[in-house]
mmCIF file of C-alpha atoms in Angstrom:
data_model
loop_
_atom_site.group_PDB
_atom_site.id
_atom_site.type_symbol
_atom_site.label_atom_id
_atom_site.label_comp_id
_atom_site.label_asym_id
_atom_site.label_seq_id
_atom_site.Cartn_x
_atom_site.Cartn_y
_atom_site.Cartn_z
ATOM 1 C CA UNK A 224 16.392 40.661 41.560
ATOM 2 C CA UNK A 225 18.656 42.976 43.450
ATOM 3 C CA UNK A 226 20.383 46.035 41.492
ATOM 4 C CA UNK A 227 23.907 44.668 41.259
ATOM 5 C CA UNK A 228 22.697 41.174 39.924
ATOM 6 C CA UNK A 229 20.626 42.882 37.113
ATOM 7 C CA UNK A 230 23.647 45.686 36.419
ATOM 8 C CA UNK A 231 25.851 42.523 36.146
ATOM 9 C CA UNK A 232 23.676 40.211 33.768
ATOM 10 C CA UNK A 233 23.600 43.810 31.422
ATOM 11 C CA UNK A 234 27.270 43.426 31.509
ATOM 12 C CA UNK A 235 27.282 39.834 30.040
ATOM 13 C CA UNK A 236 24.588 40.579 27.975
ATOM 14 C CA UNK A 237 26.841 43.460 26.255
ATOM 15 C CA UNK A 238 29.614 41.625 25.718
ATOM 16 C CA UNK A 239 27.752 38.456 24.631
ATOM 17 C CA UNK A 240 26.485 40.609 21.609
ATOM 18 C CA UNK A 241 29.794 42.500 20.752
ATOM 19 C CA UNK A 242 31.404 39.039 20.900
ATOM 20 C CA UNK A 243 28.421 37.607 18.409
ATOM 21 C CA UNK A 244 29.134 41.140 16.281
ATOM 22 C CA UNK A 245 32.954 40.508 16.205
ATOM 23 C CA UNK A 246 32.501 36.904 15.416
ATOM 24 C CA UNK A 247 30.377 37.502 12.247
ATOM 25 C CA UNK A 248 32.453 40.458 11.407
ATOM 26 C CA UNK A 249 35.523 38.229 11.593
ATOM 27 C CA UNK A 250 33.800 35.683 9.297
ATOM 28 C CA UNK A 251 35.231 33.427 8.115
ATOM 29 C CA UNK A 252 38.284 32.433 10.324
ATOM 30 C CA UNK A 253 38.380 28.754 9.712
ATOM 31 C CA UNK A 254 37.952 26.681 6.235
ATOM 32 C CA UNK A 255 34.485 26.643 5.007
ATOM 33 C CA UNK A 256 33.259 23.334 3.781
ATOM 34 C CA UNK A 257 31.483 23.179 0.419
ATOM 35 C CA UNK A 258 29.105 19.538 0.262
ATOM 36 C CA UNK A 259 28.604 18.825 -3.001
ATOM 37 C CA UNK A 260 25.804 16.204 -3.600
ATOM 38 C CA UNK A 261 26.884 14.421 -6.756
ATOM 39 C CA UNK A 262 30.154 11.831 -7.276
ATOM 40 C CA UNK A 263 33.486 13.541 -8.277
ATOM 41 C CA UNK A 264 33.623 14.652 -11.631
ATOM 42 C CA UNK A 265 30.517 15.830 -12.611
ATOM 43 C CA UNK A 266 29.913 19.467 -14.305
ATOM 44 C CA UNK A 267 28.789 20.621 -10.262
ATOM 45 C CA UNK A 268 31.457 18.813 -8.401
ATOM 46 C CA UNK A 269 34.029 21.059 -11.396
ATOM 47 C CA UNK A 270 32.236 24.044 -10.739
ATOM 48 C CA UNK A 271 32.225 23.783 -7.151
ATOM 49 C CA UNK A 272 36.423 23.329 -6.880
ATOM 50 C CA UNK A 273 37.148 25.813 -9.072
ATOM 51 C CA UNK A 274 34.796 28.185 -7.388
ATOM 52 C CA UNK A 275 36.358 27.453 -4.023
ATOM 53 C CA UNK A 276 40.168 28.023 -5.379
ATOM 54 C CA UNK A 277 39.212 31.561 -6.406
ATOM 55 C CA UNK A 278 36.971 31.860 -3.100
ATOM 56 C CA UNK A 279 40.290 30.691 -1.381
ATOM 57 C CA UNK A 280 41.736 34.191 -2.295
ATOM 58 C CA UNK A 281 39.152 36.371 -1.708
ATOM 59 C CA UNK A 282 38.180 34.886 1.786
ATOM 60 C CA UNK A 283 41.842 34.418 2.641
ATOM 61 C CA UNK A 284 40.596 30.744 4.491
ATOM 62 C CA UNK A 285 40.593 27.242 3.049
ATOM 63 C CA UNK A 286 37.543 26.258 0.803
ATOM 64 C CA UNK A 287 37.195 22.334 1.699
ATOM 65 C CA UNK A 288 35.119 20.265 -1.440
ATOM 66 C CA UNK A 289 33.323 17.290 0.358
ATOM 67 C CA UNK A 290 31.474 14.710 -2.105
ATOM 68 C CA UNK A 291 28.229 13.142 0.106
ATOM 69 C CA UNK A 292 26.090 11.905 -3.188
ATOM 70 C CA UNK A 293 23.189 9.667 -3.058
ATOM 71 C CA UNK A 294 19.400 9.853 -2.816
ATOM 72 C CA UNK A 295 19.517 12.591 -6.087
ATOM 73 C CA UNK A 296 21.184 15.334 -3.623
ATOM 74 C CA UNK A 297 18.875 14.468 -0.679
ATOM 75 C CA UNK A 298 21.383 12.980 0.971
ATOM 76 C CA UNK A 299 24.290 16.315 0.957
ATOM 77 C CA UNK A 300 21.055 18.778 0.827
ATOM 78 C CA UNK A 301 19.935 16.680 4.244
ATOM 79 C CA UNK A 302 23.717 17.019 6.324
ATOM 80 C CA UNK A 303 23.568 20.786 5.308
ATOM 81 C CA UNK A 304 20.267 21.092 6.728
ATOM 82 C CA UNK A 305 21.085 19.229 10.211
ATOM 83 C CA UNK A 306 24.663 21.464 10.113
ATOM 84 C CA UNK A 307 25.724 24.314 12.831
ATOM 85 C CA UNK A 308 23.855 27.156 10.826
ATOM 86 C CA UNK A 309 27.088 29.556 11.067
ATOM 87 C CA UNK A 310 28.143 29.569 7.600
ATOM 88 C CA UNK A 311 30.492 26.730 7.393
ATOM 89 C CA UNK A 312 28.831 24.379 5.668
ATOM 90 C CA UNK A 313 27.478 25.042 2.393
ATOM 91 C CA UNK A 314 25.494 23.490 0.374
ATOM 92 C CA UNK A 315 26.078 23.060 -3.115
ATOM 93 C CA UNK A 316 22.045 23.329 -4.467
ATOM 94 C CA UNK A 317 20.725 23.297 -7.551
ATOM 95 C CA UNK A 318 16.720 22.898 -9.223
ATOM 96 C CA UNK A 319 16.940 18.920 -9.176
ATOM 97 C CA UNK A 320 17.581 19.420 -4.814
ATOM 98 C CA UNK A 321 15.300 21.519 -3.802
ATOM 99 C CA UNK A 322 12.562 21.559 -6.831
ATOM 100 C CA UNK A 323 12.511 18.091 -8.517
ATOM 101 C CA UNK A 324 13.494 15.638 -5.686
ATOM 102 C CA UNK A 325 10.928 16.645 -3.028
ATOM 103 C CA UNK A 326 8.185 16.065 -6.306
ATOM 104 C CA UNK A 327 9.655 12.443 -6.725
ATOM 105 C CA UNK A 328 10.598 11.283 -3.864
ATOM 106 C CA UNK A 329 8.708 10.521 -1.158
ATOM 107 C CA UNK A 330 11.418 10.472 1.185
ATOM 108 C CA UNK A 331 12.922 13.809 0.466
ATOM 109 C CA UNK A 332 11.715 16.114 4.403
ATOM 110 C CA UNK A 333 13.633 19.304 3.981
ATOM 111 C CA UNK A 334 12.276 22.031 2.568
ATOM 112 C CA UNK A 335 13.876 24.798 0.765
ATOM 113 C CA UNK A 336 11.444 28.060 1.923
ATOM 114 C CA UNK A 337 11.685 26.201 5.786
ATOM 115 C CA UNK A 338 15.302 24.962 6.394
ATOM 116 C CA UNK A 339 17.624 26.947 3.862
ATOM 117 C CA UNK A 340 18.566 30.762 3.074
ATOM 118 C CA UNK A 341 20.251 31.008 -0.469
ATOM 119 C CA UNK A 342 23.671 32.160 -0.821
ATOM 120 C CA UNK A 343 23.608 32.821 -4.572
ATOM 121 C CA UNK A 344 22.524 31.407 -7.881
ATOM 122 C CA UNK A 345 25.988 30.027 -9.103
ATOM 123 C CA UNK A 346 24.967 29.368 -13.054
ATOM 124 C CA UNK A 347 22.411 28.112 -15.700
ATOM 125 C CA UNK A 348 23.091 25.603 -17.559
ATOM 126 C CA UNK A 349 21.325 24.422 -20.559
ATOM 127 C CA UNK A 350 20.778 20.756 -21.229
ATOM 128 C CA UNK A 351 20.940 18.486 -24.332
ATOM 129 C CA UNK A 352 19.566 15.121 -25.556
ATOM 130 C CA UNK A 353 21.944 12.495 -26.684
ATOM 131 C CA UNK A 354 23.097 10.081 -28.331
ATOM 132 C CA UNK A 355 25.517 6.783 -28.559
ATOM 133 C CA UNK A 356 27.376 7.647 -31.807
ATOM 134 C CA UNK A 357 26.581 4.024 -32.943
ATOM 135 C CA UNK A 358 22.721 3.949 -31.859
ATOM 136 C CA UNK A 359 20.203 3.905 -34.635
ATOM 137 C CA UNK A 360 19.293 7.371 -33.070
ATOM 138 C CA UNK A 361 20.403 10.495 -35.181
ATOM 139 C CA UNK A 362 17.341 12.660 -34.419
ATOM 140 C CA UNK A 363 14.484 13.518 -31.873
ATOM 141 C CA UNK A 364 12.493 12.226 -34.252
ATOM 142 C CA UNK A 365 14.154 8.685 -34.345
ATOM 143 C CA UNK A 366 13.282 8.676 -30.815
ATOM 144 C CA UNK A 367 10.218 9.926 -30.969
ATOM 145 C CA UNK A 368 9.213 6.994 -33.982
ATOM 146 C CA UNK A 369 11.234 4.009 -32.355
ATOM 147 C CA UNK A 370 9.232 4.671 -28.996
ATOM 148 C CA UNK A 371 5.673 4.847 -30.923
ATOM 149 C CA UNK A 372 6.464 1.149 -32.589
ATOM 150 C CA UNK A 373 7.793 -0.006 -29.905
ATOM 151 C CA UNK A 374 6.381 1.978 -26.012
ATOM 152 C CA UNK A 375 8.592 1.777 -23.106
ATOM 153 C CA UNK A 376 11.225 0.275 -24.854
ATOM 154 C CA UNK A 377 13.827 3.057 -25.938
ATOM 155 C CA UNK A 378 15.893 3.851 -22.536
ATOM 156 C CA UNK A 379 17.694 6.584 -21.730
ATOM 157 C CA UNK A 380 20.128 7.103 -18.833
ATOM 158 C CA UNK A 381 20.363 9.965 -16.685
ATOM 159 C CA UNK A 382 22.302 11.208 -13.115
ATOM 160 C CA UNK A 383 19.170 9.776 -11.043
ATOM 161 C CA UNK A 384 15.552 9.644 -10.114
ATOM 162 C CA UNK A 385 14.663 12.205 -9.209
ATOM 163 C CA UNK A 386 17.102 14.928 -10.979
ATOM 164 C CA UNK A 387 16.256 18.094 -13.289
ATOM 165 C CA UNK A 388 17.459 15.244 -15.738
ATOM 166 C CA UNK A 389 15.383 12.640 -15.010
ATOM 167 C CA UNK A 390 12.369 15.309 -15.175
ATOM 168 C CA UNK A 391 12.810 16.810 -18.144
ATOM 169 C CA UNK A 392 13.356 13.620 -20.052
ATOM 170 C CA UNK A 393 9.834 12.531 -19.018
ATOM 171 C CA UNK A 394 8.611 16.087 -19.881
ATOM 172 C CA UNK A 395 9.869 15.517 -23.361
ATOM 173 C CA UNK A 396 8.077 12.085 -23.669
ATOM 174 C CA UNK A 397 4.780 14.151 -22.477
ATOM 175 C CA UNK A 398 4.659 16.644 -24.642
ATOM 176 C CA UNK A 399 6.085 13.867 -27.566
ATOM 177 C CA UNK A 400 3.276 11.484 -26.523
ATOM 178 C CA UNK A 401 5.697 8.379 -25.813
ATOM 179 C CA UNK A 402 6.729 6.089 -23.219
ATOM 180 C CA UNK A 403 10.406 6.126 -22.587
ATOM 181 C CA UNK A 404 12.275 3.310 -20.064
ATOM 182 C CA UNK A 405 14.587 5.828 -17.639
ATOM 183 C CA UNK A 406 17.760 3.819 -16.717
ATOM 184 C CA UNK A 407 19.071 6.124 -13.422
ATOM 185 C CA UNK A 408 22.538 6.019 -12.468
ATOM 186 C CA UNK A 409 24.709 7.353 -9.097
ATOM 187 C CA UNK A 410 25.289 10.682 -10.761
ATOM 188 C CA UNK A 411 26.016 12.171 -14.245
ATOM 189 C CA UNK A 412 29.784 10.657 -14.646
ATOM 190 C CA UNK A 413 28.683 7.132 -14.195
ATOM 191 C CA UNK A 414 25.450 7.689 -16.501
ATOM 192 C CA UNK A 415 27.996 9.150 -19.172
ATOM 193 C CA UNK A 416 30.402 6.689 -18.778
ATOM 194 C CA UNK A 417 27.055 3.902 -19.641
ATOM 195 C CA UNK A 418 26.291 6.083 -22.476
ATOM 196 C CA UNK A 419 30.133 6.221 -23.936
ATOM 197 C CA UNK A 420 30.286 2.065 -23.754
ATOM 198 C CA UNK A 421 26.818 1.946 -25.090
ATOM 199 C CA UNK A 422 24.827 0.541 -22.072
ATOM 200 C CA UNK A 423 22.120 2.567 -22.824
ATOM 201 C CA UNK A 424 21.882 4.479 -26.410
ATOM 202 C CA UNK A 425 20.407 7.926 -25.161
ATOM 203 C CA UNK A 426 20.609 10.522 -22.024
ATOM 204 C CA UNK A 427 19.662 13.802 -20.917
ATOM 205 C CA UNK A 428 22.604 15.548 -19.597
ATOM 206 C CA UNK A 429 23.732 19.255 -19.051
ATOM 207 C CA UNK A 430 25.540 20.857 -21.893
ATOM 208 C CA UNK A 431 28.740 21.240 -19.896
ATOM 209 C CA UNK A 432 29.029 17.611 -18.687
ATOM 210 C CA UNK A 433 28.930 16.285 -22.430
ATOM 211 C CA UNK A 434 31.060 18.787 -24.112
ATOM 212 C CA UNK A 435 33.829 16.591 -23.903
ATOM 213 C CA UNK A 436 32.365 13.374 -25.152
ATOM 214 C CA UNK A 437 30.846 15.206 -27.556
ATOM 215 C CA UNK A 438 33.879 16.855 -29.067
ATOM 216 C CA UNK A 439 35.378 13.657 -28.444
ATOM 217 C CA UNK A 440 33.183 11.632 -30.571
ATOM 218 C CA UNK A 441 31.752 9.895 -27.962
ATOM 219 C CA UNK A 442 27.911 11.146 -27.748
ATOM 220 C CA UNK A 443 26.444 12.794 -30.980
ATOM 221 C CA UNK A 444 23.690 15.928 -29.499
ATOM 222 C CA UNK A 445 20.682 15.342 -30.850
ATOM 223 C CA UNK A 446 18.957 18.795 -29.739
ATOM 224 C CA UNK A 447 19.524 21.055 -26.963
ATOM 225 C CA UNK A 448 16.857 22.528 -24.513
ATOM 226 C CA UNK A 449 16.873 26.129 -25.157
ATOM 227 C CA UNK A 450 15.541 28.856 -27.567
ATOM 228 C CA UNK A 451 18.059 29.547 -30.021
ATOM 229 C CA UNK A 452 20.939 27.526 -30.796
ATOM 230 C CA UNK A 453 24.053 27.348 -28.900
ATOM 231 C CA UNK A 454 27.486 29.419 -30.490
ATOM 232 C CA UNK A 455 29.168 26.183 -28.777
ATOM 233 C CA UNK A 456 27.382 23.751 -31.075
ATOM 234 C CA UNK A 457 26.057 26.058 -34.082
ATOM 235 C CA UNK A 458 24.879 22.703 -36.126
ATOM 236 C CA UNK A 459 22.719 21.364 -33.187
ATOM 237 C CA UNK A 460 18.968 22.217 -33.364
ATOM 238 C CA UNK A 461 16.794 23.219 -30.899
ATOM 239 C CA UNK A 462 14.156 20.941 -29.413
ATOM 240 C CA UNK A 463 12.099 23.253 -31.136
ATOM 241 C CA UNK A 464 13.497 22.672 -34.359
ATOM 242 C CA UNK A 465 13.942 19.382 -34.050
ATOM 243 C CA UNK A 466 10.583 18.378 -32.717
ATOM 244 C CA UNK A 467 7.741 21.200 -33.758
ATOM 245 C CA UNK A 468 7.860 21.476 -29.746
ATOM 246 C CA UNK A 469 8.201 25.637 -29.816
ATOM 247 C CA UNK A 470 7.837 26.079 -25.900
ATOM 248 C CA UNK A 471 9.737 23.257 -24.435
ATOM 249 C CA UNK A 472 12.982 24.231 -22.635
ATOM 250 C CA UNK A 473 15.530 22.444 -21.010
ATOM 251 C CA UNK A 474 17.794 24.367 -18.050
ATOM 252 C CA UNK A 475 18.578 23.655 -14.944
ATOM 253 C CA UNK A 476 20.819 25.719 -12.297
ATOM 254 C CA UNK A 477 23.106 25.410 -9.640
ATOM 255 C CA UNK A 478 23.222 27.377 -6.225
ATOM 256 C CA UNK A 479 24.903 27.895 -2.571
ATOM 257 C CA UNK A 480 22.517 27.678 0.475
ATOM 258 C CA UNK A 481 23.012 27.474 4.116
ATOM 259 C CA UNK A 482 20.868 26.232 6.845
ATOM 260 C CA UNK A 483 18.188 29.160 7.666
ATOM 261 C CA UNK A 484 19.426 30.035 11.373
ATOM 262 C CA UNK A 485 22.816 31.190 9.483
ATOM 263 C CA UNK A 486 23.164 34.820 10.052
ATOM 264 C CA UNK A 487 22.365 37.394 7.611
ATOM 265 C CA UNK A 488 25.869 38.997 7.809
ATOM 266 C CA UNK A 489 27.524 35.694 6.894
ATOM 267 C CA UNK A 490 25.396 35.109 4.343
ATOM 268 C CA UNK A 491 25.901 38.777 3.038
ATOM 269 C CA UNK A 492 29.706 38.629 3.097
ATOM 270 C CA UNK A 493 30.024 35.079 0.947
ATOM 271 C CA UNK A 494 27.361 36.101 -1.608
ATOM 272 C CA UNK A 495 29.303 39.213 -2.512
ATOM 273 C CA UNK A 496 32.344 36.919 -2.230
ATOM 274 C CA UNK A 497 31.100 34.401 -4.744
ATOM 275 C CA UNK A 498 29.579 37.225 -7.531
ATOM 276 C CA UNK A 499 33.462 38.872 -7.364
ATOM 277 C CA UNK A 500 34.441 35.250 -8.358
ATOM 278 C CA UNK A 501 31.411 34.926 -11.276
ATOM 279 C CA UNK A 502 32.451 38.156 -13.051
ATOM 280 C CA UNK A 503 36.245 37.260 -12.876
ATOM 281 C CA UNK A 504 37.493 36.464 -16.333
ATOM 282 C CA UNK A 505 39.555 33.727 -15.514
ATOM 283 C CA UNK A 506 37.076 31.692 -13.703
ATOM 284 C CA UNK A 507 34.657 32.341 -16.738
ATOM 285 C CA UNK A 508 37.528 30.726 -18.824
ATOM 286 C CA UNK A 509 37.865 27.803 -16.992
ATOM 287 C CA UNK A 510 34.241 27.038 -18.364
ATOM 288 C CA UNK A 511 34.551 28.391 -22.126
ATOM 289 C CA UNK A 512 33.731 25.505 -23.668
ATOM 290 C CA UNK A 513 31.458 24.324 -21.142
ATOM 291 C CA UNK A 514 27.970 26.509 -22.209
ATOM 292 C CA UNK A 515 27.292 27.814 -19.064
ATOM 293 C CA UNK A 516 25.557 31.159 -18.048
ATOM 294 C CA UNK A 517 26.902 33.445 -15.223
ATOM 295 C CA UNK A 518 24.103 36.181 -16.166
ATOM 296 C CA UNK A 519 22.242 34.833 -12.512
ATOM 297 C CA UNK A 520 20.001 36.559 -10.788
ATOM 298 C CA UNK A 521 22.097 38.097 -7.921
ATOM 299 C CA UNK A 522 20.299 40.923 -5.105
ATOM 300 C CA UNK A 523 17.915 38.878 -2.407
ATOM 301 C CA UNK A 524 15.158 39.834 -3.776
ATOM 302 C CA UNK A 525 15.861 38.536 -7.477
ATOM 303 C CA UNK A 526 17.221 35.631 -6.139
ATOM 304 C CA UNK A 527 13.586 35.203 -4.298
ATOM 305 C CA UNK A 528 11.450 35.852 -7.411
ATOM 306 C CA UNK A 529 13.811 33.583 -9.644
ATOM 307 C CA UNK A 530 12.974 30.576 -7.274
ATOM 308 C CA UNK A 531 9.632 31.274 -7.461
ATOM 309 C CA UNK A 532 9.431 31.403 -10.527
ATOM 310 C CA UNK A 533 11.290 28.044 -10.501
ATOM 311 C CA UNK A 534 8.983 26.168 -8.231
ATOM 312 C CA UNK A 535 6.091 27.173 -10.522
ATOM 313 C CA UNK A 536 8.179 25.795 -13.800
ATOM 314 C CA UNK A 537 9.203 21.980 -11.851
ATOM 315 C CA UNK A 538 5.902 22.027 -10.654
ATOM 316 C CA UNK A 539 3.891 22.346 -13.952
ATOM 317 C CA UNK A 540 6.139 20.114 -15.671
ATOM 318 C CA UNK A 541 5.569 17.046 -12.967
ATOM 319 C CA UNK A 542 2.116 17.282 -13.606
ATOM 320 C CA UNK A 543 2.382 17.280 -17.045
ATOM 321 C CA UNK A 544 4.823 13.620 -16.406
ATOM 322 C CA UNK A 545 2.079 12.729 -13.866
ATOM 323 C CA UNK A 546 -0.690 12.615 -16.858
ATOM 324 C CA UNK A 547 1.580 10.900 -19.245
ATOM 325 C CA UNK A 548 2.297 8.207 -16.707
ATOM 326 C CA UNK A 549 5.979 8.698 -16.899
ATOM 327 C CA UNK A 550 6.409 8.927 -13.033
ATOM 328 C CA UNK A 551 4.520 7.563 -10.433
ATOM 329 C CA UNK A 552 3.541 9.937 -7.517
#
């Protein structure tokens, strides 16, 4: 290679990278598509919007919502992962994509650790048990003695096989020693909706997605999944309470995550974009009355060691479902 071919491929190398350093330091200059994995008007799908009007103003670029639901978020968590990895398509994640689903389903082939970097850790949310105000049920324990007379009989509706949901439902049968009959639904509005006409007479839903109904009238909480009551509903016991079951928790959690090839300095710049948004107090208004916690883990590294910590969690509970016979591998 002669000396002015070599000083002229320097030259283009040059300005390739200080065209690749402008472009992520210009990021974003075009709308930025959010995929959210569920139907419209779920707790994630509200979240989502009203994340991406107040990421509107701090990016200064269009946040586009896009609804691609189906397979229990395999199908959304899939396009994300086949995406241009440049940070313009983001996947809306949570526990049930990338820690119940691949568990479940057989057909789930991305992998979180392999084909995704995580943006942030949006919010916790903790989940409840309910009821059909006009259902015989008024207690975990009416559940627990109407599925000992009669096994496999009581159903219960949630947003899927395969969700946090779905998992946690089956993890309460475990520990209860019951068989329960999950009726799955395309997503948590539709499974409501069933609940609310009295399809089926129980579900497992998120806190925030039944607030409504329940202040409403429509679904009476029978217990909620965490370890001390909830200042939203002060009269609703714990599972612990309700059940003698001191350890069992019910959360799940929703996230952001790109494919992995996305570079670190887009990454960088919407993460610190999205935790302005968390700990402004008008977008923690919007969700008052919805329970949810912003308190997220938010450097890298706690982000890491949170979904480790996760992965661990999902995976003990399947294989305490997996010995009760409540899902089949």
């Amino acid at each position: 290679m002669n000396r002015n071919l070599k000083a002229a491929l320097a030259v283009v190398a040059m300005a390739a990278g200080c065209f690749a350093g402008a472009a992520h330091a210009d990021y974003p200059d075009r709308p930025i598509h959010m995929v959210v994995p569920y139907p419209p008007g779920g707790t994630n799908d509200k979240l989502i919007r009203i994340l991406g009007d107040h990421l509107n103003k701090e990016l200064k670029q269009p946040i586009v919502v896009e609804n691609r639901a189906g397979a229990a978020t395999a199908i959304g968590a899939q396009y994300v992962e086949r995406s241009a990895p440049d940070g313009y398509t983001v996947l809306a994640g949570s526990a049930s994509t990338f820690f119940v689903n691949p568990l479940v389903r057989k057909d789930v082939t991305y992998s979180l650790a392999r084909d995704f970097k995580t943006v942030a850790i949006i919010a916790e949310a903790p989940m409840a048990f309910l009821a059909n105000p006009n259902s015989p049920y008024k207690s975990m324990k009416d559940i627990i003695r109407a599925a000992q007379k009669s096994p496999g009989k009581v159903m219960y509706a949630t947003g899927g096989t395969g969700t946090s949901m779905h998992l946690v439902s089956e993890g309460f049968a475990a520990n209860a020693g019951i068989h329960l009959q999950h009726v799955p639904y395309q997503g948590d509005a539709p499974a409501m909706l069933a609940l609310i006409r009295g399809d089926v007479p129980l579900m497992t839903e998120v806190v925030s997605g039944a607030a409504a109904m329940v202040k409403a009238g429509q679904a009476r909480p029978l217990a909620v999944g965490t370890a001390q009551r909830l200042p939203l509903w002060p009269d609703v016991p714990t599972v612990g309470e309700a059940t003698g079951m001191q350890n069992f928790i019910a959360w799940t959690w929703w996230s952001l995550q790109v494919p992995k090839a996305t570079p670190d300095a887009a990454v960088d710049k919407l993460r610190k974009a999205v935790y302005r948004v968390l700990d402004e107090p008008s977008f923690q208004a919007a969700f008052k009355q919805d329970g949810l916690i912003f308190t997220v883990p938010r450097s890298a590294k706690e982000i890491q060691d949170f979904l480790a910590q996760e992965g661990e969690r999902w995976s003990a509970l399947y294989k305490t479902v997996l010995a009760n016979g409540g899902i089949k591998p």
